[in-house]
mmCIF file of C-alpha atoms in Angstrom:
data_model
loop_
_atom_site.group_PDB
_atom_site.id
_atom_site.type_symbol
_atom_site.label_atom_id
_atom_site.label_comp_id
_atom_site.label_asym_id
_atom_site.label_seq_id
_atom_site.Cartn_x
_atom_site.Cartn_y
_atom_site.Cartn_z
ATOM 1 C CA UNK A 124 41.865 17.325 109.696
ATOM 2 C CA UNK A 125 40.574 20.828 108.935
ATOM 3 C CA UNK A 126 37.638 21.594 106.748
ATOM 4 C CA UNK A 127 38.179 24.161 104.078
ATOM 5 C CA UNK A 128 35.922 27.153 104.313
ATOM 6 C CA UNK A 129 34.255 28.035 101.064
ATOM 7 C CA UNK A 130 35.322 31.246 99.378
ATOM 8 C CA UNK A 131 33.165 34.242 100.352
ATOM 9 C CA UNK A 132 31.493 34.325 96.936
ATOM 10 C CA UNK A 133 30.272 30.744 97.165
ATOM 11 C CA UNK A 134 29.143 31.265 100.732
ATOM 12 C CA UNK A 135 26.985 34.307 100.051
ATOM 13 C CA UNK A 136 25.611 32.938 96.784
ATOM 14 C CA UNK A 137 24.486 29.756 98.570
ATOM 15 C CA UNK A 138 23.017 31.911 101.343
ATOM 16 C CA UNK A 139 21.219 33.992 98.709
ATOM 17 C CA UNK A 140 19.650 30.840 97.265
ATOM 18 C CA UNK A 141 18.438 29.953 100.757
ATOM 19 C CA UNK A 142 17.079 33.464 101.226
ATOM 20 C CA UNK A 143 15.334 33.220 97.855
ATOM 21 C CA UNK A 144 13.603 29.970 98.793
ATOM 22 C CA UNK A 145 12.630 31.326 102.213
ATOM 23 C CA UNK A 146 11.192 34.569 100.778
ATOM 24 C CA UNK A 147 9.321 32.666 98.042
ATOM 25 C CA UNK A 148 7.884 30.288 100.632
ATOM 26 C CA UNK A 149 6.830 33.079 102.994
ATOM 27 C CA UNK A 150 5.336 35.161 100.175
ATOM 28 C CA UNK A 151 3.637 32.155 98.608
ATOM 29 C CA UNK A 152 2.072 30.915 101.830
ATOM 30 C CA UNK A 153 1.578 34.340 103.380
ATOM 31 C CA UNK A 154 0.052 35.590 100.157
ATOM 32 C CA UNK A 155 -3.120 33.703 100.921
ATOM 33 C CA UNK A 156 -3.541 36.007 103.927
ATOM 34 C CA UNK A 157 -2.250 39.382 102.669
ATOM 35 C CA UNK A 158 -2.323 39.284 98.847
ATOM 36 C CA UNK A 159 -5.700 41.003 98.620
ATOM 37 C CA UNK A 160 -4.547 43.840 100.889
ATOM 38 C CA UNK A 161 -1.161 44.266 99.169
ATOM 39 C CA UNK A 162 -2.520 44.215 95.617
ATOM 40 C CA UNK A 163 -5.509 46.350 96.616
ATOM 41 C CA UNK A 164 -3.158 48.896 98.181
ATOM 42 C CA UNK A 165 -0.988 48.972 95.060
ATOM 43 C CA UNK A 166 -4.099 49.400 92.932
ATOM 44 C CA UNK A 167 -5.288 52.352 95.034
ATOM 45 C CA UNK A 168 -1.812 53.873 95.016
ATOM 46 C CA UNK A 169 -1.721 53.724 91.209
ATOM 47 C CA UNK A 170 -5.380 54.764 90.883
ATOM 48 C CA UNK A 171 -6.204 51.356 89.355
ATOM 49 C CA UNK A 172 -4.403 52.341 86.127
ATOM 50 C CA UNK A 173 -3.854 49.197 84.041
ATOM 51 C CA UNK A 174 -0.725 50.518 82.318
ATOM 52 C CA UNK A 175 0.899 51.525 85.609
ATOM 53 C CA UNK A 176 0.060 48.135 87.133
ATOM 54 C CA UNK A 177 1.611 46.376 84.120
ATOM 55 C CA UNK A 178 4.779 48.467 84.477
ATOM 56 C CA UNK A 179 4.939 47.727 88.207
ATOM 57 C CA UNK A 180 4.376 44.024 87.501
ATOM 58 C CA UNK A 181 7.229 43.955 84.995
ATOM 59 C CA UNK A 182 9.449 45.807 87.468
ATOM 60 C CA UNK A 183 8.581 43.162 90.030
ATOM 61 C CA UNK A 184 9.181 40.185 87.733
ATOM 62 C CA UNK A 185 11.746 41.311 85.165
ATOM 63 C CA UNK A 186 13.713 44.208 86.577
ATOM 64 C CA UNK A 187 15.508 42.240 89.344
ATOM 65 C CA UNK A 188 17.229 40.159 86.687
ATOM 66 C CA UNK A 189 18.196 43.215 84.623
ATOM 67 C CA UNK A 190 19.694 44.804 87.732
ATOM 68 C CA UNK A 191 21.476 41.548 88.574
ATOM 69 C CA UNK A 192 23.062 41.311 85.113
ATOM 70 C CA UNK A 193 24.145 44.942 85.240
ATOM 71 C CA UNK A 194 25.686 44.412 88.666
ATOM 72 C CA UNK A 195 27.408 41.260 87.446
ATOM 73 C CA UNK A 196 28.911 43.144 84.514
ATOM 74 C CA UNK A 197 30.218 45.793 86.944
ATOM 75 C CA UNK A 198 31.273 43.347 89.675
ATOM 76 C CA UNK A 199 34.898 44.449 89.548
ATOM 77 C CA UNK A 200 33.815 47.890 90.820
ATOM 78 C CA UNK A 201 31.811 46.587 93.793
ATOM 79 C CA UNK A 202 33.253 45.748 97.179
ATOM 80 C CA UNK A 203 32.714 42.285 98.631
ATOM 81 C CA UNK A 204 30.239 43.686 101.155
ATOM 82 C CA UNK A 205 28.277 45.503 98.429
ATOM 83 C CA UNK A 206 28.160 42.324 96.317
ATOM 84 C CA UNK A 207 26.793 40.336 99.239
ATOM 85 C CA UNK A 208 24.139 42.900 100.176
ATOM 86 C CA UNK A 209 23.186 43.404 96.576
ATOM 87 C CA UNK A 210 22.828 39.673 96.000
ATOM 88 C CA UNK A 211 20.584 39.233 99.035
ATOM 89 C CA UNK A 212 18.412 42.227 98.116
ATOM 90 C CA UNK A 213 17.896 41.244 94.483
ATOM 91 C CA UNK A 214 17.206 37.636 95.454
ATOM 92 C CA UNK A 215 14.544 38.659 97.965
ATOM 93 C CA UNK A 216 13.074 41.094 95.429
ATOM 94 C CA UNK A 217 12.772 38.429 92.738
ATOM 95 C CA UNK A 218 11.419 35.779 95.123
ATOM 96 C CA UNK A 219 8.767 38.109 96.541
ATOM 97 C CA UNK A 220 6.851 37.698 93.288
ATOM 98 C CA UNK A 221 5.516 34.431 94.734
ATOM 99 C CA UNK A 222 2.922 36.651 96.398
ATOM 100 C CA UNK A 223 1.218 36.965 93.001
ATOM 101 C CA UNK A 224 0.918 33.232 92.348
ATOM 102 C CA UNK A 225 -2.388 31.674 93.415
ATOM 103 C CA UNK A 226 -2.285 28.601 95.605
ATOM 104 C CA UNK A 227 -2.620 25.088 94.322
ATOM 105 C CA UNK A 228 -6.244 24.715 95.356
ATOM 106 C CA UNK A 229 -7.346 28.332 94.873
ATOM 107 C CA UNK A 230 -8.013 30.555 91.909
ATOM 108 C CA UNK A 231 -6.817 34.100 91.359
ATOM 109 C CA UNK A 232 -10.320 35.353 92.161
ATOM 110 C CA UNK A 233 -10.215 33.629 95.548
ATOM 111 C CA UNK A 234 -6.661 34.735 96.343
ATOM 112 C CA UNK A 235 -7.126 38.422 95.499
ATOM 113 C CA UNK A 236 -10.827 38.877 96.257
ATOM 114 C CA UNK A 237 -11.885 42.462 95.650
ATOM 115 C CA UNK A 238 -8.403 43.287 94.292
ATOM 116 C CA UNK A 239 -8.734 40.722 91.489
ATOM 117 C CA UNK A 240 -9.133 43.395 88.790
ATOM 118 C CA UNK A 241 -5.856 44.995 89.892
ATOM 119 C CA UNK A 242 -4.112 41.636 90.178
ATOM 120 C CA UNK A 243 -4.653 40.789 86.506
ATOM 121 C CA UNK A 244 -2.478 43.531 84.941
ATOM 122 C CA UNK A 245 0.002 43.330 87.824
ATOM 123 C CA UNK A 246 0.346 39.564 87.411
ATOM 124 C CA UNK A 247 0.483 39.852 83.617
ATOM 125 C CA UNK A 248 3.390 42.306 83.793
ATOM 126 C CA UNK A 249 5.148 40.114 86.367
ATOM 127 C CA UNK A 250 4.720 37.011 84.199
ATOM 128 C CA UNK A 251 5.986 38.806 81.079
ATOM 129 C CA UNK A 252 9.140 39.847 82.920
ATOM 130 C CA UNK A 253 9.715 36.444 84.445
ATOM 131 C CA UNK A 254 8.949 34.524 81.249
ATOM 132 C CA UNK A 255 11.603 36.534 79.394
ATOM 133 C CA UNK A 256 14.163 35.208 81.858
ATOM 134 C CA UNK A 257 12.808 31.661 81.576
ATOM 135 C CA UNK A 258 12.896 31.829 77.759
ATOM 136 C CA UNK A 259 16.464 33.128 77.867
ATOM 137 C CA UNK A 260 17.626 30.228 80.044
ATOM 138 C CA UNK A 261 15.783 27.672 77.929
ATOM 139 C CA UNK A 262 17.107 28.915 74.586
ATOM 140 C CA UNK A 263 20.587 29.513 76.032
ATOM 141 C CA UNK A 264 20.725 25.930 77.302
ATOM 142 C CA UNK A 265 19.653 24.551 73.944
ATOM 143 C CA UNK A 266 22.048 26.851 72.109
ATOM 144 C CA UNK A 267 24.958 25.832 74.358
ATOM 145 C CA UNK A 268 24.281 22.135 73.681
ATOM 146 C CA UNK A 269 24.003 22.690 69.913
ATOM 147 C CA UNK A 270 27.076 24.930 69.942
ATOM 148 C CA UNK A 271 29.072 22.232 71.722
ATOM 149 C CA UNK A 272 27.966 19.602 69.193
ATOM 150 C CA UNK A 273 28.824 21.823 66.218
ATOM 151 C CA UNK A 274 32.202 23.097 67.403
ATOM 152 C CA UNK A 275 33.408 19.865 69.024
ATOM 153 C CA UNK A 276 35.973 21.413 71.333
ATOM 154 C CA UNK A 277 35.551 24.458 73.481
ATOM 155 C CA UNK A 278 38.008 27.246 72.765
ATOM 156 C CA UNK A 279 38.343 30.709 74.216
ATOM 157 C CA UNK A 280 37.194 32.177 70.889
ATOM 158 C CA UNK A 281 34.074 29.978 70.727
ATOM 159 C CA UNK A 282 33.148 30.824 74.328
ATOM 160 C CA UNK A 283 33.545 34.553 73.587
ATOM 161 C CA UNK A 284 31.354 34.251 70.491
ATOM 162 C CA UNK A 285 28.735 32.237 72.362
ATOM 163 C CA UNK A 286 28.775 34.739 75.234
ATOM 164 C CA UNK A 287 28.146 37.626 72.843
ATOM 165 C CA UNK A 288 25.307 35.739 71.195
ATOM 166 C CA UNK A 289 23.721 34.889 74.540
ATOM 167 C CA UNK A 290 23.987 38.516 75.655
ATOM 168 C CA UNK A 291 22.170 39.683 72.521
ATOM 169 C CA UNK A 292 19.588 36.945 73.034
ATOM 170 C CA UNK A 293 19.037 38.017 76.664
ATOM 171 C CA UNK A 294 18.590 41.661 75.628
ATOM 172 C CA UNK A 295 16.091 40.719 72.917
ATOM 173 C CA UNK A 296 14.035 38.514 75.251
ATOM 174 C CA UNK A 297 14.093 41.147 77.999
ATOM 175 C CA UNK A 298 12.952 43.904 75.649
ATOM 176 C CA UNK A 299 10.350 41.519 74.215
ATOM 177 C CA UNK A 300 9.085 40.792 77.724
ATOM 178 C CA UNK A 301 8.834 44.503 78.496
ATOM 179 C CA UNK A 302 6.994 45.199 75.240
ATOM 180 C CA UNK A 303 4.642 42.279 75.912
ATOM 181 C CA UNK A 304 4.005 43.488 79.460
ATOM 182 C CA UNK A 305 3.102 46.942 78.245
ATOM 183 C CA UNK A 306 1.359 46.348 74.911
ATOM 184 C CA UNK A 307 0.167 42.751 74.580
ATOM 185 C CA UNK A 308 -3.529 42.083 75.044
ATOM 186 C CA UNK A 309 -4.297 40.412 78.356
ATOM 187 C CA UNK A 310 -5.774 36.924 78.200
#
Protein backbone atom coordinates (compact mmCIF):
# COMPACT_ATOMS: atom_id res chain seq x y z
CA UNK A 1 0.00 0.00 0.00
CA UNK A 2 1.56 3.32 -1.04
CA UNK A 3 1.02 6.57 0.71
CA UNK A 4 0.03 9.48 -1.44
CA UNK A 5 2.41 12.38 -1.32
CA UNK A 6 0.71 15.69 -0.75
CA UNK A 7 0.71 18.15 -3.62
CA UNK A 8 3.65 20.58 -3.51
CA UNK A 9 1.41 23.48 -2.50
CA UNK A 10 0.09 21.71 0.59
CA UNK A 11 3.56 20.53 1.50
CA UNK A 12 5.19 23.95 1.44
CA UNK A 13 2.24 25.70 3.07
CA UNK A 14 2.35 23.22 5.97
CA UNK A 15 6.12 23.71 6.15
CA UNK A 16 5.58 27.48 6.18
CA UNK A 17 3.23 27.14 9.16
CA UNK A 18 5.94 25.16 10.95
CA UNK A 19 8.52 27.80 10.06
CA UNK A 20 6.16 30.50 11.33
CA UNK A 21 5.73 28.79 14.70
CA UNK A 22 9.47 28.15 14.99
CA UNK A 23 10.39 31.77 14.16
CA UNK A 24 7.73 33.12 16.55
CA UNK A 25 9.00 30.84 19.31
CA UNK A 26 12.65 31.76 18.75
CA UNK A 27 11.87 35.48 18.52
CA UNK A 28 9.53 35.37 21.50
CA UNK A 29 11.94 33.51 23.77
CA UNK A 30 15.10 35.02 22.32
CA UNK A 31 13.58 38.47 22.56
CA UNK A 32 14.12 38.45 26.29
CA UNK A 33 17.86 38.37 25.55
CA UNK A 34 18.22 40.57 22.45
CA UNK A 35 15.10 42.78 22.24
CA UNK A 36 16.76 45.72 23.97
CA UNK A 37 19.73 45.60 21.58
CA UNK A 38 17.60 45.14 18.44
CA UNK A 39 15.09 47.88 19.27
CA UNK A 40 17.85 50.17 20.55
CA UNK A 41 19.76 49.66 17.30
CA UNK A 42 16.66 50.42 15.23
CA UNK A 43 16.05 53.52 17.33
CA UNK A 44 19.61 54.77 16.77
CA UNK A 45 19.39 53.96 13.06
CA UNK A 46 16.21 56.04 12.75
CA UNK A 47 17.52 58.76 15.09
CA UNK A 48 14.76 57.92 17.60
CA UNK A 49 12.15 59.50 15.30
CA UNK A 50 8.69 58.45 16.50
CA UNK A 51 7.09 58.69 13.05
CA UNK A 52 9.81 56.58 11.42
CA UNK A 53 9.53 53.98 14.19
CA UNK A 54 5.74 53.83 13.70
CA UNK A 55 6.21 53.32 9.95
CA UNK A 56 8.80 50.60 10.56
CA UNK A 57 6.48 48.96 13.10
CA UNK A 58 3.61 48.92 10.61
CA UNK A 59 5.93 47.51 7.95
CA UNK A 60 6.88 44.79 10.40
CA UNK A 61 3.32 43.95 11.44
CA UNK A 62 1.10 44.84 8.49
CA UNK A 63 3.18 44.84 5.34
CA UNK A 64 3.89 41.07 5.26
CA UNK A 65 0.18 40.43 4.84
CA UNK A 66 -0.18 43.07 2.11
CA UNK A 67 2.73 41.49 0.24
CA UNK A 68 1.22 38.03 0.75
CA UNK A 69 -2.15 39.09 -0.70
CA UNK A 70 -0.48 40.76 -3.66
CA UNK A 71 1.58 37.64 -4.32
CA UNK A 72 -1.52 35.48 -4.00
CA UNK A 73 -3.34 37.61 -6.55
CA UNK A 74 -0.38 37.20 -8.94
CA UNK A 75 0.26 33.52 -8.15
CA UNK A 76 -0.30 32.44 -11.74
CA UNK A 77 2.81 34.42 -12.74
CA UNK A 78 5.11 32.89 -10.11
CA UNK A 79 7.00 29.65 -10.51
CA UNK A 80 6.54 26.89 -7.95
CA UNK A 81 10.01 27.57 -6.53
CA UNK A 82 9.30 31.31 -6.22
CA UNK A 83 5.98 30.59 -4.47
CA UNK A 84 7.70 28.33 -1.96
CA UNK A 85 10.54 30.76 -1.21
CA UNK A 86 8.16 33.67 -1.03
CA UNK A 87 5.87 31.83 1.36
CA UNK A 88 8.73 30.93 3.70
CA UNK A 89 10.15 34.47 3.65
CA UNK A 90 6.85 36.23 4.33
CA UNK A 91 5.97 33.73 7.06
CA UNK A 92 9.28 34.28 8.84
CA UNK A 93 8.91 38.04 8.41
CA UNK A 94 5.44 38.08 9.97
CA UNK A 95 6.38 35.71 12.80
CA UNK A 96 9.48 37.71 13.72
CA UNK A 97 7.19 40.33 15.24
CA UNK A 98 7.05 38.10 18.34
CA UNK A 99 10.27 39.86 19.30
CA UNK A 100 8.17 42.91 20.21
CA UNK A 101 5.80 41.09 22.56
CA UNK A 102 6.80 41.17 26.23
CA UNK A 103 6.95 37.90 28.11
CA UNK A 104 4.20 36.60 30.31
CA UNK A 105 5.87 37.61 33.55
CA UNK A 106 7.66 40.74 32.31
CA UNK A 107 6.60 44.22 31.32
CA UNK A 108 7.64 46.16 28.25
CA UNK A 109 9.93 48.28 30.43
CA UNK A 110 11.75 45.16 31.63
CA UNK A 111 11.96 43.58 28.18
CA UNK A 112 13.31 46.64 26.35
CA UNK A 113 15.21 48.38 29.16
CA UNK A 114 16.87 51.53 27.89
CA UNK A 115 15.21 51.07 24.47
CA UNK A 116 11.71 51.25 25.99
CA UNK A 117 11.03 54.72 24.54
CA UNK A 118 11.81 53.41 21.04
CA UNK A 119 9.81 50.23 21.60
CA UNK A 120 6.56 52.11 22.21
CA UNK A 121 6.10 53.65 18.73
CA UNK A 122 7.62 50.57 17.08
CA UNK A 123 5.25 48.26 18.94
CA UNK A 124 2.29 50.58 18.34
CA UNK A 125 2.88 50.54 14.58
CA UNK A 126 3.32 46.76 14.64
CA UNK A 127 0.09 46.28 16.60
CA UNK A 128 -1.86 48.59 14.27
CA UNK A 129 -0.73 46.56 11.26
CA UNK A 130 -1.42 43.23 12.89
CA UNK A 131 -4.78 44.27 14.35
CA UNK A 132 -5.99 45.26 10.88
CA UNK A 133 -5.41 41.68 9.78
CA UNK A 134 -7.08 40.30 12.90
CA UNK A 135 -10.11 42.58 12.41
CA UNK A 136 -10.36 41.52 8.77
CA UNK A 137 -10.43 37.82 9.69
CA UNK A 138 -12.93 38.38 12.49
CA UNK A 139 -15.37 40.44 10.41
CA UNK A 140 -14.88 38.20 7.36
CA UNK A 141 -15.74 35.12 9.43
CA UNK A 142 -18.86 36.76 10.81
CA UNK A 143 -19.84 38.05 7.38
CA UNK A 144 -19.37 34.61 5.80
CA UNK A 145 -21.63 33.02 8.43
CA UNK A 146 -24.31 35.71 8.02
CA UNK A 147 -24.01 35.54 4.23
CA UNK A 148 -24.53 31.77 4.32
CA UNK A 149 -27.61 32.15 6.53
CA UNK A 150 -29.11 34.85 4.29
CA UNK A 151 -28.46 33.24 0.92
CA UNK A 152 -29.16 29.64 1.95
CA UNK A 153 -27.22 27.96 -0.84
CA UNK A 154 -23.79 28.84 -2.07
CA UNK A 155 -23.63 29.77 -5.74
CA UNK A 156 -20.76 30.94 -7.89
CA UNK A 157 -22.37 34.39 -8.09
CA UNK A 158 -22.75 34.69 -4.30
CA UNK A 159 -19.14 33.60 -3.73
CA UNK A 160 -17.92 36.18 -6.27
CA UNK A 161 -19.96 38.92 -4.58
CA UNK A 162 -18.75 37.89 -1.13
CA UNK A 163 -15.15 37.78 -2.37
CA UNK A 164 -15.41 41.32 -3.73
CA UNK A 165 -16.91 42.54 -0.48
CA UNK A 166 -14.20 40.86 1.59
CA UNK A 167 -11.50 42.37 -0.63
CA UNK A 168 -12.91 45.86 -0.10
CA UNK A 169 -13.18 45.15 3.62
CA UNK A 170 -9.54 43.99 3.76
CA UNK A 171 -8.37 47.13 1.93
CA UNK A 172 -10.33 49.39 4.27
CA UNK A 173 -9.00 47.69 7.41
CA UNK A 174 -5.44 47.72 6.07
CA UNK A 175 -5.59 51.41 5.21
CA UNK A 176 -7.24 52.07 8.57
CA UNK A 177 -4.43 50.21 10.32
CA UNK A 178 -1.81 52.24 8.44
CA UNK A 179 -3.56 55.51 9.26
CA UNK A 180 -3.86 54.48 12.91
CA UNK A 181 -0.19 53.50 13.03
CA UNK A 182 0.87 56.85 11.66
CA UNK A 183 -1.64 59.31 13.14
CA UNK A 184 -3.43 57.84 16.16
CA UNK A 185 -2.35 59.04 19.58
CA UNK A 186 -0.32 56.44 21.45
CA UNK A 187 -1.83 55.09 24.65
